[in-house]
PDB file of C-alpha atoms in Angstrom:
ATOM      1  CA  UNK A1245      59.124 -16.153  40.959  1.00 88.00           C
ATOM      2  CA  UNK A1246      62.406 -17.411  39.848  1.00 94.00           C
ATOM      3  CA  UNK A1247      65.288 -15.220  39.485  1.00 96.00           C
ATOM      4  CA  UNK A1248      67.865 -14.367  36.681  1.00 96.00           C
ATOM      5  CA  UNK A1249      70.549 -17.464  38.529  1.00 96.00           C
ATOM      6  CA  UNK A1250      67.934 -20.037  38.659  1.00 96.00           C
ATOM      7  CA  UNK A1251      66.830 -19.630  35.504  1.00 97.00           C
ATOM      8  CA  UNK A1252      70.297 -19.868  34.102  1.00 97.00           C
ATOM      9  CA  UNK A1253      71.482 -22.925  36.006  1.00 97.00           C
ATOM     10  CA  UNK A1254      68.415 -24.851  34.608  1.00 97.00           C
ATOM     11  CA  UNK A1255      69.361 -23.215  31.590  1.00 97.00           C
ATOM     12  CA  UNK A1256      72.999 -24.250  31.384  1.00 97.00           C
ATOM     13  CA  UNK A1257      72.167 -27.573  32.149  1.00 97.00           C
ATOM     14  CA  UNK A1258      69.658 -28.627  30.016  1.00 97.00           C
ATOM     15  CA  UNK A1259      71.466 -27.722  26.507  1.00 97.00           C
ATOM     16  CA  UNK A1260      74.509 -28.929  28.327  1.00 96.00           C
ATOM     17  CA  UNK A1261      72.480 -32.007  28.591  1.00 96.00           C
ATOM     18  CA  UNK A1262      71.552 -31.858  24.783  1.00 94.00           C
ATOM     19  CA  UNK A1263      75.207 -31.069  23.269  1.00 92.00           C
ATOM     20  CA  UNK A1264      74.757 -27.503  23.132  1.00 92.00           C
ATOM     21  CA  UNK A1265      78.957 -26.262  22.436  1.00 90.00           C
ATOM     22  CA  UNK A1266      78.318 -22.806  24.544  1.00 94.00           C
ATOM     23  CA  UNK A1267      75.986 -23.956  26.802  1.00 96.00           C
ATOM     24  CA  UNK A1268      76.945 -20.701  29.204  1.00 97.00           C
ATOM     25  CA  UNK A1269      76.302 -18.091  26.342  1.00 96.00           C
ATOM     26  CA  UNK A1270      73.697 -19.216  25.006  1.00 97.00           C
ATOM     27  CA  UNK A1271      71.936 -19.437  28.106  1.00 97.00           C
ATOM     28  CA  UNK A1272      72.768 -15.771  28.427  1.00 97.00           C
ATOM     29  CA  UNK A1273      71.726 -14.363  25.494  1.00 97.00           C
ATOM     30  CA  UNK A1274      68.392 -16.140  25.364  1.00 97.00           C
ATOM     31  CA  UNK A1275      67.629 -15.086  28.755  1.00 97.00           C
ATOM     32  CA  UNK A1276      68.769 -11.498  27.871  1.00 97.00           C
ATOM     33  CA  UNK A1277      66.698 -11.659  24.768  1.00 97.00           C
ATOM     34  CA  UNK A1278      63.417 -12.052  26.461  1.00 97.00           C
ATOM     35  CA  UNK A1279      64.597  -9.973  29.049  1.00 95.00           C
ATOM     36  CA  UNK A1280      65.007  -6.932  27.094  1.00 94.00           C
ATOM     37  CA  UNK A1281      67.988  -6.378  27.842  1.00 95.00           C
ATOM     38  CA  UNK A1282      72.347  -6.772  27.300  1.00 92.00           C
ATOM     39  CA  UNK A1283      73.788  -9.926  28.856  1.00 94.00           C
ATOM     40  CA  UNK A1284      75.997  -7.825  30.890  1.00 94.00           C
ATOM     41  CA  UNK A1285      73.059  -7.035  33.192  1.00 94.00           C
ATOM     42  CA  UNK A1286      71.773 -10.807  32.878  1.00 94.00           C
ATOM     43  CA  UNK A1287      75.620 -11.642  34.569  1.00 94.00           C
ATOM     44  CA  UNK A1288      75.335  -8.149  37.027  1.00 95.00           C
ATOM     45  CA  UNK A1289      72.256  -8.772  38.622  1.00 94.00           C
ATOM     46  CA  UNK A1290      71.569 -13.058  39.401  1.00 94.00           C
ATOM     47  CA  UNK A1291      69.069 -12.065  42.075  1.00 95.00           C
ATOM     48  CA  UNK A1292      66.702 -10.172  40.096  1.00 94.00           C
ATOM     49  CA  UNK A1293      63.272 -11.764  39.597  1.00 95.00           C
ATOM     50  CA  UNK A1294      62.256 -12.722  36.464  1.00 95.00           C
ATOM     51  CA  UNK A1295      58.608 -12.143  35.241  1.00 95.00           C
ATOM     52  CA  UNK A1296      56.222 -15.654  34.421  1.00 94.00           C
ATOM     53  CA  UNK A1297      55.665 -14.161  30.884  1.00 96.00           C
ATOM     54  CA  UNK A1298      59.818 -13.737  30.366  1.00 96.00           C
ATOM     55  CA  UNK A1299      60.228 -16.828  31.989  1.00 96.00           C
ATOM     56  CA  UNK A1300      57.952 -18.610  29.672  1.00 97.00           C
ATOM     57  CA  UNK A1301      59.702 -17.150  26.783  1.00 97.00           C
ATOM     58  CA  UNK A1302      62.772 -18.523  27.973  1.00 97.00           C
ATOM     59  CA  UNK A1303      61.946 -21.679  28.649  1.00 97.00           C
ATOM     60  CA  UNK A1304      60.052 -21.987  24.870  1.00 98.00           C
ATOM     61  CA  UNK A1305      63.712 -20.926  23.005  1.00 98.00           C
ATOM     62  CA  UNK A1306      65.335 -23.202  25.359  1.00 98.00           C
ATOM     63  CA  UNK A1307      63.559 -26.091  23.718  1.00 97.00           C
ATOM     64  CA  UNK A1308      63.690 -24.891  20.306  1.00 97.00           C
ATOM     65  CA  UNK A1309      67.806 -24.203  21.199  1.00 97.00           C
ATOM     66  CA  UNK A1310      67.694 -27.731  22.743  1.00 96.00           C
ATOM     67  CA  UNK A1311      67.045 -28.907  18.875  1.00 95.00           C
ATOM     68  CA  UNK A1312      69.738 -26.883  17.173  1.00 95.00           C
ATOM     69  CA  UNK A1313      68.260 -24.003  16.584  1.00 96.00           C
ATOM     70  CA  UNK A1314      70.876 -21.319  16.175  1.00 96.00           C
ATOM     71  CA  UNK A1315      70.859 -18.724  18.717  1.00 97.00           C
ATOM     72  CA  UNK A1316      71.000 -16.318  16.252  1.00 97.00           C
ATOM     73  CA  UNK A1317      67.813 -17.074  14.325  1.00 97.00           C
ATOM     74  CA  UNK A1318      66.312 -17.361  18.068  1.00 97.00           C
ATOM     75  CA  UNK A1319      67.171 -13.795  18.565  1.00 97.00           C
ATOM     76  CA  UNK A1320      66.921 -12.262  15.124  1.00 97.00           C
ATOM     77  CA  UNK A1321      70.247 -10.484  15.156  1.00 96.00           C
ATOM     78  CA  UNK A1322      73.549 -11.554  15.310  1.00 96.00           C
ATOM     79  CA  UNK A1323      76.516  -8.666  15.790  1.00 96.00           C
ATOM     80  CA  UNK A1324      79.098  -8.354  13.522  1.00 97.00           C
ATOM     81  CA  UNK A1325      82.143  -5.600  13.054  1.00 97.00           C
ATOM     82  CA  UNK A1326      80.475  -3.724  15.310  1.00 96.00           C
ATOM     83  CA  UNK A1327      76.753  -3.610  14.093  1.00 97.00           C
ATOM     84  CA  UNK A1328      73.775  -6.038  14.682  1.00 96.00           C
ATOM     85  CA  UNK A1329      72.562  -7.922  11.392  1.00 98.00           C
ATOM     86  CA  UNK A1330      69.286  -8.959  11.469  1.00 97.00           C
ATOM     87  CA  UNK A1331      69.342 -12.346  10.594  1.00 97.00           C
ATOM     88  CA  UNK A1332      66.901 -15.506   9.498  1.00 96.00           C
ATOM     89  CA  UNK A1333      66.423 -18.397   7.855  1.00 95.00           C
ATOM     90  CA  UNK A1334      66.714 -16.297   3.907  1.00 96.00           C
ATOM     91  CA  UNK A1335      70.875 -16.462   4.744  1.00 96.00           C
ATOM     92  CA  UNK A1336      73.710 -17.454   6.489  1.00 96.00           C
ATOM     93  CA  UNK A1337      74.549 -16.346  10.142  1.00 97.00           C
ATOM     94  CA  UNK A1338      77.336 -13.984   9.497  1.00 97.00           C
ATOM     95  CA  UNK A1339      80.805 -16.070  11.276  1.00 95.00           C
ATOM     96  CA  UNK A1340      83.328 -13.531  13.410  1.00 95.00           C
ATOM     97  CA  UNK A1341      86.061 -14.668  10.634  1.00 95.00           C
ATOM     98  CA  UNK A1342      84.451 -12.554   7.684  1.00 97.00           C
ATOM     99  CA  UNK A1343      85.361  -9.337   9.675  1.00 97.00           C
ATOM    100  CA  UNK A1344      89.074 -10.359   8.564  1.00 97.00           C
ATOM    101  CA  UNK A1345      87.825  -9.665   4.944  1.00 98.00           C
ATOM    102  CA  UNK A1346      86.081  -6.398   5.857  1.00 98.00           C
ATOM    103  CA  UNK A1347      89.064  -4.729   7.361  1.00 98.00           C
ATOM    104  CA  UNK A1348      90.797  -5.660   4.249  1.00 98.00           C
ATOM    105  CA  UNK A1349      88.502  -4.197   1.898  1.00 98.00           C
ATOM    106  CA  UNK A1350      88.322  -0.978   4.280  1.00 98.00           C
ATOM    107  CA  UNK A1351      91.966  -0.608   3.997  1.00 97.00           C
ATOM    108  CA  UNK A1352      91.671  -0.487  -0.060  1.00 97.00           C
ATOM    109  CA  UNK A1353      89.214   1.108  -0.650  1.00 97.00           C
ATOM    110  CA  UNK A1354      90.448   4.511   1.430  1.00 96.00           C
ATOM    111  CA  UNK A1355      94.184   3.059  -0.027  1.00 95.00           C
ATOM    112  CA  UNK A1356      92.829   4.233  -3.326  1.00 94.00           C
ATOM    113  CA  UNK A1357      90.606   7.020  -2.440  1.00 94.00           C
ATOM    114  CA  UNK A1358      93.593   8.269  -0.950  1.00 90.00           C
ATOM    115  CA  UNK A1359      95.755   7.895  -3.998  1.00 85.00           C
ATOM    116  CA  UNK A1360      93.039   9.582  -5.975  1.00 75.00           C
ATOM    117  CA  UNK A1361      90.835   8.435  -9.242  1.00 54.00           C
ATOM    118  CA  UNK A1362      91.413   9.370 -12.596  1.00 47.00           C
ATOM    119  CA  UNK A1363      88.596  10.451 -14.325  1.00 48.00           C
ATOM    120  CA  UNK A1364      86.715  11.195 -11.044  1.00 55.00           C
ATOM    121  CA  UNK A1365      85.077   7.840 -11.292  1.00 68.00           C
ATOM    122  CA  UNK A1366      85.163   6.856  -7.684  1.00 89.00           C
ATOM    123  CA  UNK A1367      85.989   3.295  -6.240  1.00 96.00           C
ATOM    124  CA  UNK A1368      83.610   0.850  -7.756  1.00 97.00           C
ATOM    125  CA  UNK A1369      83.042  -2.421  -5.384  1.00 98.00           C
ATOM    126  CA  UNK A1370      80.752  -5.284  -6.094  1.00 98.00           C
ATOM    127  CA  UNK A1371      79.934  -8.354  -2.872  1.00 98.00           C
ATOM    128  CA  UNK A1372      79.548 -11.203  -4.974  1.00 98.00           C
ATOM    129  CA  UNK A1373      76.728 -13.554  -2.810  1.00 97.00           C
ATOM    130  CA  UNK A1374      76.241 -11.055  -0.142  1.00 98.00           C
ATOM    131  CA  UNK A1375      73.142 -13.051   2.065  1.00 97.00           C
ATOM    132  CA  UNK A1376      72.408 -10.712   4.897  1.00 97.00           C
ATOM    133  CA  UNK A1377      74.373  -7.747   3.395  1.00 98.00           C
ATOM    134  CA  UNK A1378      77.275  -8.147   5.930  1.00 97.00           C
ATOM    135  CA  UNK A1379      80.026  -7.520   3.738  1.00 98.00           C
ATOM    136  CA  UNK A1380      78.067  -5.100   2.167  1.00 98.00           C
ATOM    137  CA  UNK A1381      76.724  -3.105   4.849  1.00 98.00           C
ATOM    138  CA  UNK A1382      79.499  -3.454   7.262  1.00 98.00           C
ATOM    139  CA  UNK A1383      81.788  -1.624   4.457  1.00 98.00           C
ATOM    140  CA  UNK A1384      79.138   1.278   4.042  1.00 98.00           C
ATOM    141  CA  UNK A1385      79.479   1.617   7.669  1.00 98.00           C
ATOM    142  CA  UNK A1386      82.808   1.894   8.255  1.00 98.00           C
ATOM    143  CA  UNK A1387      83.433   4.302   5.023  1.00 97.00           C
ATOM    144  CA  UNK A1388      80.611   6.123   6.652  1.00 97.00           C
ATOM    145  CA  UNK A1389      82.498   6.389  10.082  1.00 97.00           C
ATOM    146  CA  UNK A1390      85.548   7.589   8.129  1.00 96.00           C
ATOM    147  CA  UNK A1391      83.341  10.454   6.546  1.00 96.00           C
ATOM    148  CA  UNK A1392      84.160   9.498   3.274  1.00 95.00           C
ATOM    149  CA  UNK A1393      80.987  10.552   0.771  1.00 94.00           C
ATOM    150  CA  UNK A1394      78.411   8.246  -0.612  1.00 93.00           C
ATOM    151  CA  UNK A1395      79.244   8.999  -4.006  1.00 92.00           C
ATOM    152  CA  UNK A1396      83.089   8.478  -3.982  1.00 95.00           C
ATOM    153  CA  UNK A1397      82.081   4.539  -3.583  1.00 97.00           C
ATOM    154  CA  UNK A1398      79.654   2.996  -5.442  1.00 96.00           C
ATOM    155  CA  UNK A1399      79.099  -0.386  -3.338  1.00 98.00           C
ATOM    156  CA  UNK A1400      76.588  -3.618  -5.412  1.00 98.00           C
ATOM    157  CA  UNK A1401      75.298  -6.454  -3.428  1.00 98.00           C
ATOM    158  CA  UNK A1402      74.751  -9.416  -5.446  1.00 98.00           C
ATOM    159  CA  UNK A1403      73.048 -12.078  -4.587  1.00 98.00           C
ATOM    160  CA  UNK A1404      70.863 -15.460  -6.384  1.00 97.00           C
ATOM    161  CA  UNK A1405      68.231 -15.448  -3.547  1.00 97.00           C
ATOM    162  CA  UNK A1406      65.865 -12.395  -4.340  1.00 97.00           C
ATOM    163  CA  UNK A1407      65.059 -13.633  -0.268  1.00 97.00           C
ATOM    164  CA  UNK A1408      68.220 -12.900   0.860  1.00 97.00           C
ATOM    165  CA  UNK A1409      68.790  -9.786  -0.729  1.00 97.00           C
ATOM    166  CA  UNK A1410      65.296  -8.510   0.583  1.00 98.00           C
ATOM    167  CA  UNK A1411      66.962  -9.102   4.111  1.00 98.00           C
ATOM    168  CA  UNK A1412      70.312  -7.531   3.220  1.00 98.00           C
ATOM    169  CA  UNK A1413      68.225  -4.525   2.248  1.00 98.00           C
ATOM    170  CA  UNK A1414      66.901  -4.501   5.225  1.00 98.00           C
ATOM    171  CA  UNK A1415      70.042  -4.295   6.888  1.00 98.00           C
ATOM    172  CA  UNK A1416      71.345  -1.281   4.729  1.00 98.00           C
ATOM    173  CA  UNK A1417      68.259   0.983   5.724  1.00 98.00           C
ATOM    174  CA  UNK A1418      68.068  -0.382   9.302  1.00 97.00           C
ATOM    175  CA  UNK A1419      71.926   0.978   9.491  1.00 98.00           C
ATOM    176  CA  UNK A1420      71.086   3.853   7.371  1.00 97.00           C
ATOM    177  CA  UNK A1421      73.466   2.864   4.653  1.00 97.00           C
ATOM    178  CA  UNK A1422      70.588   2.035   1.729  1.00 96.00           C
ATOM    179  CA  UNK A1423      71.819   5.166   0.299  1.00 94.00           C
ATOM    180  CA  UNK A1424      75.385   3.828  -0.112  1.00 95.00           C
ATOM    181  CA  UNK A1425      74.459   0.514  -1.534  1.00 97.00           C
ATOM    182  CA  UNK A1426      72.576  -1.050  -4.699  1.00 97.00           C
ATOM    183  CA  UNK A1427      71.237  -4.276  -5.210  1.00 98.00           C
ATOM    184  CA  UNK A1428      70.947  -6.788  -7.891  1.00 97.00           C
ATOM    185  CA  UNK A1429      69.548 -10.706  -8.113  1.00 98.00           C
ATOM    186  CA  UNK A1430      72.294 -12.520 -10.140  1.00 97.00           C
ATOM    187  CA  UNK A1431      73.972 -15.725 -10.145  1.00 96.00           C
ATOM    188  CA  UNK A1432      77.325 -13.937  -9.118  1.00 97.00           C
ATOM    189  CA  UNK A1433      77.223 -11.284 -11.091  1.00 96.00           C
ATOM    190  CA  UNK A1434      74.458  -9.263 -13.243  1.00 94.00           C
ATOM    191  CA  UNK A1435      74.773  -9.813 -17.196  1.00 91.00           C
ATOM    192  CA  UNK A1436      77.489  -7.289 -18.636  1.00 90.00           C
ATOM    193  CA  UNK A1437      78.786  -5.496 -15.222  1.00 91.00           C
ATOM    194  CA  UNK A1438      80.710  -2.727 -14.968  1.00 91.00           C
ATOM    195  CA  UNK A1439      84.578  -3.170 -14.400  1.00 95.00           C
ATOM    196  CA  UNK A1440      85.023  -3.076 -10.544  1.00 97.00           C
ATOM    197  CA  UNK A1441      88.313  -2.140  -8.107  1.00 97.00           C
ATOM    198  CA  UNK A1442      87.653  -4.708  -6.116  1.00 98.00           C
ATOM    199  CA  UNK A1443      85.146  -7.642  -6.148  1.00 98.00           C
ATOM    200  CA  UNK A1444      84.237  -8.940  -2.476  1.00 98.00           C
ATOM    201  CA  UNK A1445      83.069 -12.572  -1.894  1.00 98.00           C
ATOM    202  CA  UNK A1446      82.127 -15.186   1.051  1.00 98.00           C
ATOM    203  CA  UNK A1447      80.904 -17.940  -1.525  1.00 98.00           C
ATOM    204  CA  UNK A1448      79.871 -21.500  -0.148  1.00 97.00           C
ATOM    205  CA  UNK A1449      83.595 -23.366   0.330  1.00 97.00           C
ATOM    206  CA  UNK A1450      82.630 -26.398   3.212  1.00 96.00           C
ATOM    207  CA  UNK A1451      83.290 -29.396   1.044  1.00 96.00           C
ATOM    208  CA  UNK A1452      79.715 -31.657  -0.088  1.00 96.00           C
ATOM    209  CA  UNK A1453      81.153 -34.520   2.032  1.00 96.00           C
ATOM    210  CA  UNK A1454      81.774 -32.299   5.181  1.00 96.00           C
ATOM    211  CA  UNK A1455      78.017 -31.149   5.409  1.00 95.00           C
ATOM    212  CA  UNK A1456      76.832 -33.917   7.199  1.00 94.00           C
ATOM    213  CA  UNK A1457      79.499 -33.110  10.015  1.00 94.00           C
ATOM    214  CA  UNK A1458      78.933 -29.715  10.855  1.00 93.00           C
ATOM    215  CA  UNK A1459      77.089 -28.372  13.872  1.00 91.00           C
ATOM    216  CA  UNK A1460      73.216 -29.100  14.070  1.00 91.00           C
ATOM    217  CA  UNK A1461      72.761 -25.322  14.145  1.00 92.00           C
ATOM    218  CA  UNK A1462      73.885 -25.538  10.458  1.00 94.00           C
ATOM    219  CA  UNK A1463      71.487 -27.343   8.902  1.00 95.00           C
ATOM    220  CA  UNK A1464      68.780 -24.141   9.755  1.00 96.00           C
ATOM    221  CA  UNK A1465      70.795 -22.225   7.456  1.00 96.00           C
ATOM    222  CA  UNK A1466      70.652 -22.417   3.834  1.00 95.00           C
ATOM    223  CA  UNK A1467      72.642 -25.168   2.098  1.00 95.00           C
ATOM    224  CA  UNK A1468      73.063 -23.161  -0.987  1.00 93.00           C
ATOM    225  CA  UNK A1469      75.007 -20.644   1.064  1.00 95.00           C
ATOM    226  CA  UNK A1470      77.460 -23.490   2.582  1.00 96.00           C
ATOM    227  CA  UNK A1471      78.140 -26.069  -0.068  1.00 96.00           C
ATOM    228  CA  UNK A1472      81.135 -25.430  -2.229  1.00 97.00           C
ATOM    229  CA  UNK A1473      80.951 -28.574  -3.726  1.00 96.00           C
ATOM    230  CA  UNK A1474      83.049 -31.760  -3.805  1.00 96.00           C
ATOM    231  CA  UNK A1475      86.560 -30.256  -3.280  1.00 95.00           C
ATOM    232  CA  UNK A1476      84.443 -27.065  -1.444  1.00 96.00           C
ATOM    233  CA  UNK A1477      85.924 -24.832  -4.361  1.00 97.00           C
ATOM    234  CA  UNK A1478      83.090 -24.827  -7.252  1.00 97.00           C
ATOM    235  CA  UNK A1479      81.671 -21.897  -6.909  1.00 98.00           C
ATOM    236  CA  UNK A1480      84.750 -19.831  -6.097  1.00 98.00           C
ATOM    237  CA  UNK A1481      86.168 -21.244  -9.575  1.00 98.00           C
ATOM    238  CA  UNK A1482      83.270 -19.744 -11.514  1.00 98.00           C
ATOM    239  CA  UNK A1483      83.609 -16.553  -9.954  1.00 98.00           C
ATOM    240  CA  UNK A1484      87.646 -16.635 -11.012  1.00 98.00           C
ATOM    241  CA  UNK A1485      86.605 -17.438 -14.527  1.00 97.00           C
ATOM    242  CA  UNK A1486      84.835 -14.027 -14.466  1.00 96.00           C
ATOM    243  CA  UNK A1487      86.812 -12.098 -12.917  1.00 97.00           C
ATOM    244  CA  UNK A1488      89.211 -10.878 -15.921  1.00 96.00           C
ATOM    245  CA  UNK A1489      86.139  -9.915 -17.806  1.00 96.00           C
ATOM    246  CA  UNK A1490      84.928  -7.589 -14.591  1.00 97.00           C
ATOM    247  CA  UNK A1491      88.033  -6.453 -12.754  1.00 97.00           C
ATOM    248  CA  UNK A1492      89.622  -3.357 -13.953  1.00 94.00           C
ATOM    249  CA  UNK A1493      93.297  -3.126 -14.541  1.00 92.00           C
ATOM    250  CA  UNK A1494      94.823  -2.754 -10.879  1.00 93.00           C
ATOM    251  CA  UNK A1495      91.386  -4.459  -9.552  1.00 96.00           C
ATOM    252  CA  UNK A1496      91.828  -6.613  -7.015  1.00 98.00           C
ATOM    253  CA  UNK A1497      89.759  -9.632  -5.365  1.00 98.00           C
ATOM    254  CA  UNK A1498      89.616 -10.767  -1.738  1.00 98.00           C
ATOM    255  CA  UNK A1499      87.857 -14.090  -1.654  1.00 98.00           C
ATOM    256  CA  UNK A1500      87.007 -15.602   2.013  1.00 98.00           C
ATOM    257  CA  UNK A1501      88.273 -19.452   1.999  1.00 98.00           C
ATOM    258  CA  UNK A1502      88.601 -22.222   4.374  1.00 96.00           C
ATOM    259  CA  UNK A1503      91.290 -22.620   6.630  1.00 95.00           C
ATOM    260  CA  UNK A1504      92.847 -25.550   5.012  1.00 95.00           C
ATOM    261  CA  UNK A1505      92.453 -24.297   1.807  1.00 97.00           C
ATOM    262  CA  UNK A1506      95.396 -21.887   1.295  1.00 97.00           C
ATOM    263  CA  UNK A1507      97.118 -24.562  -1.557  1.00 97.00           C
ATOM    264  CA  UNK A1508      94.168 -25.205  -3.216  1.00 97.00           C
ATOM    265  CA  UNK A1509      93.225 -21.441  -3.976  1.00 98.00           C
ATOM    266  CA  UNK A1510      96.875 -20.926  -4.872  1.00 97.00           C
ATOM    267  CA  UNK A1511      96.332 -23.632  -7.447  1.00 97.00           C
ATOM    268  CA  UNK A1512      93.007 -22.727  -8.528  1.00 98.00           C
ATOM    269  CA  UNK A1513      93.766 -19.480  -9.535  1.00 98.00           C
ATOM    270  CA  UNK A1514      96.954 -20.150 -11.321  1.00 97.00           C
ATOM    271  CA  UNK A1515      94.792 -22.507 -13.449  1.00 97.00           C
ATOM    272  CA  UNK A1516      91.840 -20.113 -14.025  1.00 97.00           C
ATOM    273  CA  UNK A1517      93.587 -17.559 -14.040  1.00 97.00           C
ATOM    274  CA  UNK A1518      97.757 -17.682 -15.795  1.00 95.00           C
ATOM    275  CA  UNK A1519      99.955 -15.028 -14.488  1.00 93.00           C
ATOM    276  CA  UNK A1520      97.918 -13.741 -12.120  1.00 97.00           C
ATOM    277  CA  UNK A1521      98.795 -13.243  -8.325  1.00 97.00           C
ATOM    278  CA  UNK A1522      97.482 -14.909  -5.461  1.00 98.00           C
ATOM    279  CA  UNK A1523      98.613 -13.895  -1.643  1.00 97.00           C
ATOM    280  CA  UNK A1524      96.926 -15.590   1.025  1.00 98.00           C
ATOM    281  CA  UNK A1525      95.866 -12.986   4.176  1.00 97.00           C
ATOM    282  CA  UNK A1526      95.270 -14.430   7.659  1.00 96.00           C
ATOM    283  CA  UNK A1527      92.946 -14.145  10.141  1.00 94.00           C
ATOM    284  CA  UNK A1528      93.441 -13.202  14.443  1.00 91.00           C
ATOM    285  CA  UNK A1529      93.024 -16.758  14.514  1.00 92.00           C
ATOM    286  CA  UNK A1530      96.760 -17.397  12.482  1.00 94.00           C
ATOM    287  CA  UNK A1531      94.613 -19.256   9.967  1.00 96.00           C
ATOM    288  CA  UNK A1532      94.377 -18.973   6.288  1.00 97.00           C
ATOM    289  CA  UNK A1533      91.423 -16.851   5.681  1.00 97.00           C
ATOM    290  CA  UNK A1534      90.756 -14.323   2.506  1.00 98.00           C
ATOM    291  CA  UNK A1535      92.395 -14.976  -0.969  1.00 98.00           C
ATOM    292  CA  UNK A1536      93.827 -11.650  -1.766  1.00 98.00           C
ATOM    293  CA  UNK A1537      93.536 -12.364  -6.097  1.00 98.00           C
ATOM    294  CA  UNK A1538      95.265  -9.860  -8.542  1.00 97.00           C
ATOM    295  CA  UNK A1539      96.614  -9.099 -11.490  1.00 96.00           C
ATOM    296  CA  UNK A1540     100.467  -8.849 -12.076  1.00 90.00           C
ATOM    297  CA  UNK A1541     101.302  -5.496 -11.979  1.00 80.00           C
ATOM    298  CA  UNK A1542     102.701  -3.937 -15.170  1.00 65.00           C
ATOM    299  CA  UNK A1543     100.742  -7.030 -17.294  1.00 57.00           C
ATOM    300  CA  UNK A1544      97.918  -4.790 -19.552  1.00 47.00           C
ATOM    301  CA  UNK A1545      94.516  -5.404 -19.204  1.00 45.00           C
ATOM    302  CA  UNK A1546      93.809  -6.999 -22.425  1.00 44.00           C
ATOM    303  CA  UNK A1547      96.842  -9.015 -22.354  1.00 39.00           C
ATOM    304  CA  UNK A1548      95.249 -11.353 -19.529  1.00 43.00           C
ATOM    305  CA  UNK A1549      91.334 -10.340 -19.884  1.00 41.00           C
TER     306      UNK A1549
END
């Protein structure tokens, strides 16, 4: 019977061998996986035997890893903010960057709870393309955690795969959120929407020409979800052409971009969108990362809507 080091050397080695850019972890996790268990134990305990069925689970996602399978899909979850997304082929594999976005959105949302509401209307939030429900569900959470009550924030998912949305649903009951969140197949955004505070997006923004260089794990994932088009911007610009007609009048936008892709959002939105502000927020990285979109304050609503 081979044990837990073995199994990882030969591991190691062989995506090593076929390009693999983490060899180490994902050797780890997959081993973990059919384990049962955290990689932490995987790394504590080398000696420990490993069972023929395990060990012939192991060596089955190797191959499939081997091909470019993501190690995500092999596992069905990926963690994110804190939480484990189940994840699958119906959406994209949530990236460690988009947690930038959620802290952001945490901050103003209880920013205005804390101001108060007039009218007792709540916070109204919408997450424009939402795939597995990260955004989504990772904001229920974490309003959740800060005790704040269901009904002060009224939290939409939106998404144009009726597929993806099925798994973001299950992703908001399997964190007990479903209660927080509602959910809607559009293309953006469901015919005549409400006016939101703040409109949440991770739209497709790798450039057309760029697909064919990304990692092999990539191409499991849904294109639609990835493509922005040919300057990696198209469907961000048709959510900016709606967003006078669905933010309310001190709404705000944070829109996730690319990293080199701070002066083209800057210029995008100053052409969709005249007299509006656009601030630039950066990830842990240093790196341009969420388009923080707004309109100038003092400007009336149906001056610029």
């Amino acid at each position: 019977m081979a044990t837990t080091r073995e199994l990882l050397d030969a591991g190691i080695e062989r995506l090593r061998r076929a390009g693999s850019e983490s060899p180490h972890l994902d050797a780890q996790l997959l081993l973990a996986h059919v384990n049962g268990v955290d990689r932490t134990a995987i790394l504590a305990h080398p000696e420990a035997p490993v069972g023929t069925g395990p060990a012939a689970a192991y060596a089955a996602l190797l191959m499939r890893r081997e091909a470019g399978e993501p190690v995500a899909y092999l596992r069905g979850i990926k963690e994110f903010h804190g939480l484990a997304f189940v994840v699958d082929a119906r959406a994209l594999i949530p990236r460690p960057e988009t947690e930038r976005l959620v802290d952001l959105a945490l901050d103003e949302v209880m920013r205005r709870l804390t101001a108060g509401r007039d009218g007792g209307t709540g916070v109204r939030v919408v997450d424009v393309g939402t795939g597995c429900g990260t955004i989504a569900v990772a904001l229920a959470a974490g309003l959740r955690a800060r005790r704040v009550p269901a009904d002060e924030v009224t939290i939409l998912a939106v998404d144009v795969s009726a597929e993806a949305l099925d798994l973001a649903r299950e992703n908001a009951v399997g964190h007990g959120v479903g209660d927080r969140l509602a959910f809607d197949v559009a293309d953006l955004l469901p015919p005549d929407p409400p006016l939101f505070d703040l409109v949440l997006a991770n739209l497709p923004y790798v450039r057309s020409e760029a697909m064919t260089r990304l990692p092999v794990a990539t191409t499991y994932e849904p294109a639609l979800a990835l493509d922005g088009g040919p300057d990696g911007l198209r469907v961000i610009a048709r959510l900016l052409d709606r967003l006078a007609a669905v933010l309310g009048a001190d709404g705000v936008a944070l829109l996730e971009i690319g990293a080199d892709q701070e002066a083209a959002i800057s210029d995008l939105v100053a052409a969709r969108l005249p007299g509006w502000m656009c601030t630039v927020e950066r990830d842990l990285a240093g790196l341009p990362r969420v388009a923080r979109i707004a309109r100038v304050p003092g400007v009336g609503h149906e001056a610029q809507a």
